[in-house]
Amino acid sequence: KNEVEQSPQNLTAQEGEFITINCSYSVGISALHWLQQHPGGGIVSLFMLSSGKKKHGRLIATINIQEKHSSLHITASHPRDSAVYICAVRPYYNTDKLIFGTGTRLQVFP
Amino acid sequence: ETGVTQSPTHLIKTRGQQVTLRCSSQSGHNTVSWYQQALGQGPQFIFQYYREEENGRGNFPPRFSGLQFPNYSSELNVNALELDDSALYLCASSWPGTGDNEQFFGPGTRLTVL
């Protein structure tokens, strides 16, 4: 079993829809990252969380440390949001290492 | 402030050959981590270099090796290439002393082994 699991693996949406991507993990962590990867490979860091909730524009990330679960929400989705969204955790046993989920491929259609 | 850069962007090699990939860390960052991302998968941690020393290693064989230079740039070397080494190789730099440890990723090198 992977230490970081994401769901769903694939997601399609119509422009304007509210999107939720989930991440569950099984190790003790010091932080959780949400990352965005566009075709071609470049990875952009969206959020780093250790508790609570963060918001940036139309993106909201929440984390529940007790339940070992995080969600990434996109409000008013847009075709330019189409990308792979990856959850990664920083484990207590090596705080400079990231353990990645396999990603959620999001396609937003006009 | 310059971001993380990697070279080359694409590379094609044949089985058994050796390859060297390069990464220049973001200005001021002294830690570089390397990741392998197979098609359709999340990145997998290969190893990390901190102040020119290996500082942690994932589940990769010894034919994956690395170096970090005094200017904190880094190389990933892979010997005796296998078909399964075909992947996107990502490096990320960070500054562990801040307690923030956010990693900044380069654009990746796509390696194809034929």
mmCIF file of C-alpha atoms in Angstrom:
data_model
loop_
_atom_site.group_PDB
_atom_site.id
_atom_site.type_symbol
_atom_site.label_atom_id
_atom_site.label_comp_id
_atom_site.label_asym_id
_atom_site.label_seq_id
_atom_site.Cartn_x
_atom_site.Cartn_y
_atom_site.Cartn_z
ATOM 1 C CA LYS A 1 0.000 0.000 0.000
ATOM 2 C CA ASN A 2 1.329 3.443 -0.932
ATOM 3 C CA GLU A 3 2.039 5.801 1.938
ATOM 4 C CA VAL A 4 0.163 8.555 0.070
ATOM 5 C CA GLU A 5 -3.093 7.847 -1.746
ATOM 6 C CA GLN A 6 -5.019 10.291 -3.887
ATOM 7 C CA SER A 7 -8.543 10.195 -5.247
ATOM 8 C CA PRO A 8 -9.855 10.362 -7.796
ATOM 9 C CA GLN A 9 -7.132 9.380 -10.253
ATOM 10 C CA ASN A 10 -8.892 11.173 -13.088
ATOM 11 C CA LEU A 11 -11.435 13.964 -12.978
ATOM 12 C CA THR A 12 -13.300 15.806 -15.691
ATOM 13 C CA ALA A 13 -15.360 18.908 -15.079
ATOM 14 C CA GLN A 14 -17.223 21.640 -16.879
ATOM 15 C CA GLU A 15 -15.935 25.165 -16.570
ATOM 16 C CA GLY A 16 -17.287 26.783 -13.424
ATOM 17 C CA GLU A 17 -17.672 23.592 -11.414
ATOM 18 C CA PHE A 18 -16.344 23.181 -7.869
ATOM 19 C CA ILE A 19 -13.571 20.575 -7.751
ATOM 20 C CA THR A 20 -12.343 18.508 -4.811
ATOM 21 C CA ILE A 21 -9.256 16.293 -4.826
ATOM 22 C CA ASN A 22 -8.508 14.145 -1.802
ATOM 23 C CA CYS A 23 -5.263 12.904 -0.270
ATOM 24 C CA SER A 24 -4.818 10.354 2.514
ATOM 25 C CA TYR A 25 -1.501 9.363 4.043
ATOM 26 C CA SER A 26 -0.339 6.752 6.519
ATOM 27 C CA VAL A 27 2.851 8.204 8.038
ATOM 28 C CA GLY A 28 3.456 10.921 10.609
ATOM 29 C CA ILE A 29 4.228 14.111 8.779
ATOM 30 C CA SER A 30 5.649 17.533 9.423
ATOM 31 C CA ALA A 31 4.043 19.073 6.336
ATOM 32 C CA LEU A 32 1.912 18.299 3.308
ATOM 33 C CA HIS A 33 2.352 19.849 -0.120
ATOM 34 C CA TRP A 34 -0.049 20.284 -2.974
ATOM 35 C CA LEU A 35 1.712 20.562 -6.317
ATOM 36 C CA GLN A 36 0.571 21.208 -9.871
ATOM 37 C CA GLN A 37 2.200 19.555 -12.864
ATOM 38 C CA HIS A 38 1.447 20.640 -16.411
ATOM 39 C CA PRO A 39 2.143 18.579 -19.555
ATOM 40 C CA GLY A 40 5.869 18.770 -20.205
ATOM 41 C CA GLY A 41 6.665 18.035 -16.582
ATOM 42 C CA GLY A 42 7.304 21.261 -14.691
ATOM 43 C CA ILE A 43 6.059 21.138 -11.102
ATOM 44 C CA VAL A 44 4.758 24.204 -9.284
ATOM 45 C CA SER A 45 4.202 24.267 -5.548
ATOM 46 C CA LEU A 46 0.659 25.410 -4.694
ATOM 47 C CA PHE A 47 0.504 24.999 -0.926
ATOM 48 C CA MET A 48 2.483 23.729 2.014
ATOM 49 C CA LEU A 49 0.316 22.889 5.032
ATOM 50 C CA SER A 50 0.927 21.594 8.509
ATOM 51 C CA SER A 51 -2.517 22.401 9.939
ATOM 52 C CA GLY A 52 -5.820 24.069 9.158
ATOM 53 C CA LYS A 53 -6.575 25.700 5.873
ATOM 54 C CA LYS A 54 -4.925 27.900 3.276
ATOM 55 C CA LYS A 55 -6.451 29.872 0.425
ATOM 56 C CA HIS A 56 -4.856 31.353 -2.666
ATOM 57 C CA GLY A 57 -7.170 32.815 -5.252
ATOM 58 C CA ARG A 58 -9.603 30.103 -6.326
ATOM 59 C CA LEU A 59 -7.614 27.365 -4.607
ATOM 60 C CA ILE A 60 -8.261 26.182 -1.055
ATOM 61 C CA ALA A 61 -6.318 23.473 0.772
ATOM 62 C CA THR A 62 -7.317 21.888 4.062
ATOM 63 C CA ILE A 63 -5.665 19.319 6.264
ATOM 64 C CA ASN A 64 -6.864 17.176 9.169
ATOM 65 C CA ILE A 65 -3.776 15.880 10.934
ATOM 66 C CA GLN A 66 -5.731 13.512 13.234
ATOM 67 C CA GLU A 67 -7.459 11.858 10.270
ATOM 68 C CA LYS A 68 -4.324 12.006 8.077
ATOM 69 C CA HIS A 69 -6.317 13.572 5.267
ATOM 70 C CA SER A 70 -6.102 16.666 3.088
ATOM 71 C CA SER A 71 -8.277 18.122 0.367
ATOM 72 C CA LEU A 72 -7.584 20.550 -2.450
ATOM 73 C CA HIS A 73 -10.570 22.516 -3.687
ATOM 74 C CA ILE A 74 -10.822 24.589 -6.851
ATOM 75 C CA THR A 75 -13.718 27.009 -7.024
ATOM 76 C CA ALA A 76 -15.100 28.235 -10.360
ATOM 77 C CA SER A 77 -12.844 25.876 -12.322
ATOM 78 C CA HIS A 78 -11.393 27.016 -15.628
ATOM 79 C CA PRO A 79 -9.826 25.125 -18.556
ATOM 80 C CA ARG A 80 -6.419 26.545 -17.574
ATOM 81 C CA ASP A 81 -6.723 24.578 -14.319
ATOM 82 C CA SER A 82 -6.307 21.387 -16.376
ATOM 83 C CA ALA A 83 -3.195 19.692 -15.006
ATOM 84 C CA VAL A 84 -2.090 16.872 -12.740
ATOM 85 C CA TYR A 85 -2.427 17.727 -9.048
ATOM 86 C CA ILE A 86 -0.062 15.892 -6.751
ATOM 87 C CA CYS A 87 -0.137 15.544 -2.984
ATOM 88 C CA ALA A 88 3.216 15.017 -1.268
ATOM 89 C CA VAL A 89 4.043 14.608 2.417
ATOM 90 C CA ARG A 90 7.159 15.371 4.369
ATOM 91 C CA PRO A 91 7.602 12.467 6.841
ATOM 92 C CA TYR A 92 8.872 13.029 10.370
ATOM 93 C CA TYR A 93 11.590 10.400 9.807
ATOM 94 C CA ASN A 94 13.183 12.511 7.043
ATOM 95 C CA THR A 95 11.933 16.041 6.879
ATOM 96 C CA ASP A 96 13.823 16.869 3.684
ATOM 97 C CA LYS A 97 12.300 13.993 1.722
ATOM 98 C CA LEU A 98 8.914 14.167 0.017
ATOM 99 C CA ILE A 99 6.695 11.132 -0.540
ATOM 100 C CA PHE A 100 4.385 11.705 -3.471
ATOM 101 C CA GLY A 101 0.964 10.445 -4.398
ATOM 102 C CA THR A 102 0.388 9.300 -7.967
ATOM 103 C CA GLY A 103 -1.529 12.447 -8.836
ATOM 104 C CA THR A 104 -5.020 13.370 -9.982
ATOM 105 C CA ARG A 105 -5.401 14.275 -13.636
ATOM 106 C CA LEU A 106 -7.927 17.089 -13.968
ATOM 107 C CA GLN A 107 -9.468 18.180 -17.260
ATOM 108 C CA VAL A 108 -11.781 21.156 -17.281
ATOM 109 C CA PHE A 109 -13.832 21.630 -20.437
ATOM 110 C CA PRO A 110 -15.270 24.955 -21.604
ATOM 111 C CA GLU B 1 16.742 35.414 -7.945
ATOM 112 C CA THR B 2 17.111 32.597 -10.475
ATOM 113 C CA GLY B 3 14.985 29.469 -10.265
ATOM 114 C CA VAL B 4 16.008 25.836 -10.487
ATOM 115 C CA THR B 5 17.348 24.867 -13.892
ATOM 116 C CA GLN B 6 18.082 21.440 -15.338
ATOM 117 C CA SER B 7 19.978 20.240 -18.371
ATOM 118 C CA PRO B 8 19.505 18.736 -20.805
ATOM 119 C CA THR B 9 15.732 18.942 -21.288
ATOM 120 C CA HIS B 10 15.572 15.717 -23.286
ATOM 121 C CA LEU B 11 17.993 12.864 -23.759
ATOM 122 C CA ILE B 12 17.957 9.566 -25.630
ATOM 123 C CA LYS B 13 20.348 6.791 -24.657
ATOM 124 C CA THR B 14 20.665 3.083 -25.306
ATOM 125 C CA ARG B 15 20.753 0.247 -22.791
ATOM 126 C CA GLY B 16 24.084 -0.114 -21.029
ATOM 127 C CA GLN B 17 25.147 3.470 -21.572
ATOM 128 C CA GLN B 18 25.841 6.001 -18.855
ATOM 129 C CA VAL B 19 24.140 9.381 -18.410
ATOM 130 C CA THR B 20 24.783 12.547 -16.412
ATOM 131 C CA LEU B 21 21.988 14.981 -15.626
ATOM 132 C CA ARG B 22 22.613 18.429 -14.194
ATOM 133 C CA CYS B 23 20.749 20.716 -11.838
ATOM 134 C CA SER B 24 21.444 24.268 -10.727
ATOM 135 C CA SER B 25 19.747 25.076 -7.460
ATOM 136 C CA GLN B 26 17.817 28.228 -6.716
ATOM 137 C CA SER B 27 20.037 31.028 -5.496
ATOM 138 C CA GLY B 28 20.751 30.630 -1.773
ATOM 139 C CA HIS B 29 19.609 26.995 -1.547
ATOM 140 C CA ASN B 30 22.137 24.455 -0.256
ATOM 141 C CA THR B 31 20.064 21.277 -0.576
ATOM 142 C CA VAL B 32 19.199 19.443 -3.777
ATOM 143 C CA SER B 33 16.869 16.456 -4.028
ATOM 144 C CA TRP B 34 16.506 14.226 -7.076
ATOM 145 C CA TYR B 35 13.322 12.412 -8.064
ATOM 146 C CA GLN B 36 12.407 9.912 -10.792
ATOM 147 C CA GLN B 37 8.945 10.134 -12.282
ATOM 148 C CA ALA B 38 7.849 7.261 -14.499
ATOM 149 C CA LEU B 39 5.010 7.885 -16.920
ATOM 150 C CA GLY B 40 1.688 8.102 -15.101
ATOM 151 C CA GLN B 41 3.282 7.849 -11.669
ATOM 152 C CA GLY B 42 4.178 10.251 -8.902
ATOM 153 C CA PRO B 43 7.834 11.171 -8.421
ATOM 154 C CA GLN B 44 9.988 8.784 -6.394
ATOM 155 C CA PHE B 45 12.779 10.072 -4.146
ATOM 156 C CA ILE B 46 16.248 9.055 -5.396
ATOM 157 C CA PHE B 47 18.545 10.917 -3.020
ATOM 158 C CA GLN B 48 19.328 14.280 -1.519
ATOM 159 C CA TYR B 49 22.542 16.263 -1.241
ATOM 160 C CA TYR B 50 23.178 18.780 1.520
ATOM 161 C CA ARG B 51 26.398 20.783 1.575
ATOM 162 C CA GLU B 52 28.085 18.361 -0.860
ATOM 163 C CA GLU B 53 27.212 15.212 1.134
ATOM 164 C CA GLU B 54 24.531 12.613 0.419
ATOM 165 C CA ASN B 55 21.850 13.204 3.035
ATOM 166 C CA GLY B 56 19.348 10.411 2.454
ATOM 167 C CA ARG B 57 18.596 7.916 -0.251
ATOM 168 C CA GLY B 58 15.507 6.232 -1.608
ATOM 169 C CA ASN B 59 15.152 2.694 -2.888
ATOM 170 C CA PHE B 60 17.440 3.012 -5.919
ATOM 171 C CA PRO B 61 20.439 0.790 -6.789
ATOM 172 C CA PRO B 62 24.047 1.989 -6.504
ATOM 173 C CA ARG B 63 24.253 2.620 -10.248
ATOM 174 C CA PHE B 64 22.342 5.808 -9.417
ATOM 175 C CA SER B 65 24.903 8.176 -7.933
ATOM 176 C CA GLY B 66 25.270 11.873 -7.482
ATOM 177 C CA LEU B 67 27.470 14.805 -6.664
ATOM 178 C CA GLN B 68 26.972 18.248 -5.265
ATOM 179 C CA PHE B 69 29.460 21.013 -5.981
ATOM 180 C CA PRO B 70 30.588 23.914 -3.773
ATOM 181 C CA ASN B 71 28.154 26.219 -5.578
ATOM 182 C CA TYR B 72 25.398 23.701 -4.604
ATOM 183 C CA SER B 73 24.665 22.649 -8.168
ATOM 184 C CA SER B 74 24.294 18.902 -8.523
ATOM 185 C CA GLU B 75 24.666 15.994 -10.920
ATOM 186 C CA LEU B 76 22.789 12.721 -11.138
ATOM 187 C CA ASN B 77 24.706 9.893 -12.786
ATOM 188 C CA VAL B 78 23.134 6.657 -13.916
ATOM 189 C CA ASN B 79 25.360 3.790 -15.078
ATOM 190 C CA ALA B 80 24.412 0.704 -17.067
ATOM 191 C CA LEU B 81 21.119 2.188 -18.215
ATOM 192 C CA GLU B 82 18.082 -0.075 -18.314
ATOM 193 C CA LEU B 83 14.856 0.375 -20.257
ATOM 194 C CA ASP B 84 12.986 1.027 -16.988
ATOM 195 C CA ASP B 85 15.198 4.049 -16.326
ATOM 196 C CA SER B 86 13.169 5.909 -18.952
ATOM 197 C CA ALA B 87 11.460 8.643 -16.952
ATOM 198 C CA LEU B 88 11.314 12.317 -16.134
ATOM 199 C CA TYR B 89 14.078 13.220 -13.690
ATOM 200 C CA LEU B 90 13.289 16.142 -11.455
ATOM 201 C CA CYS B 91 15.521 18.037 -9.112
ATOM 202 C CA ALA B 92 14.328 20.318 -6.356
ATOM 203 C CA SER B 93 16.282 22.725 -4.205
ATOM 204 C CA SER B 94 15.560 23.901 -0.702
ATOM 205 C CA TRP B 95 17.121 25.659 2.279
ATOM 206 C CA PRO B 96 16.628 23.411 5.328
ATOM 207 C CA GLY B 97 17.748 25.937 7.901
ATOM 208 C CA THR B 98 14.628 28.074 7.646
ATOM 209 C CA GLY B 99 12.282 25.402 8.998
ATOM 210 C CA ASP B 100 10.145 26.000 5.954
ATOM 211 C CA ASN B 101 11.741 23.350 3.742
ATOM 212 C CA GLU B 102 9.615 24.194 0.740
ATOM 213 C CA GLN B 103 11.138 22.617 -2.318
ATOM 214 C CA PHE B 104 11.389 24.417 -5.630
ATOM 215 C CA PHE B 105 11.354 22.157 -8.646
ATOM 216 C CA GLY B 106 13.203 22.371 -11.911
ATOM 217 C CA PRO B 107 11.515 21.666 -15.258
ATOM 218 C CA GLY B 108 12.927 18.147 -15.425
ATOM 219 C CA THR B 109 15.016 16.104 -17.848
ATOM 220 C CA ARG B 110 13.135 13.526 -19.876
ATOM 221 C CA LEU B 111 15.343 10.472 -20.394
ATOM 222 C CA THR B 112 14.447 7.816 -22.939
ATOM 223 C CA VAL B 113 16.401 4.554 -22.914
ATOM 224 C CA LEU B 114 16.108 2.468 -26.083
#
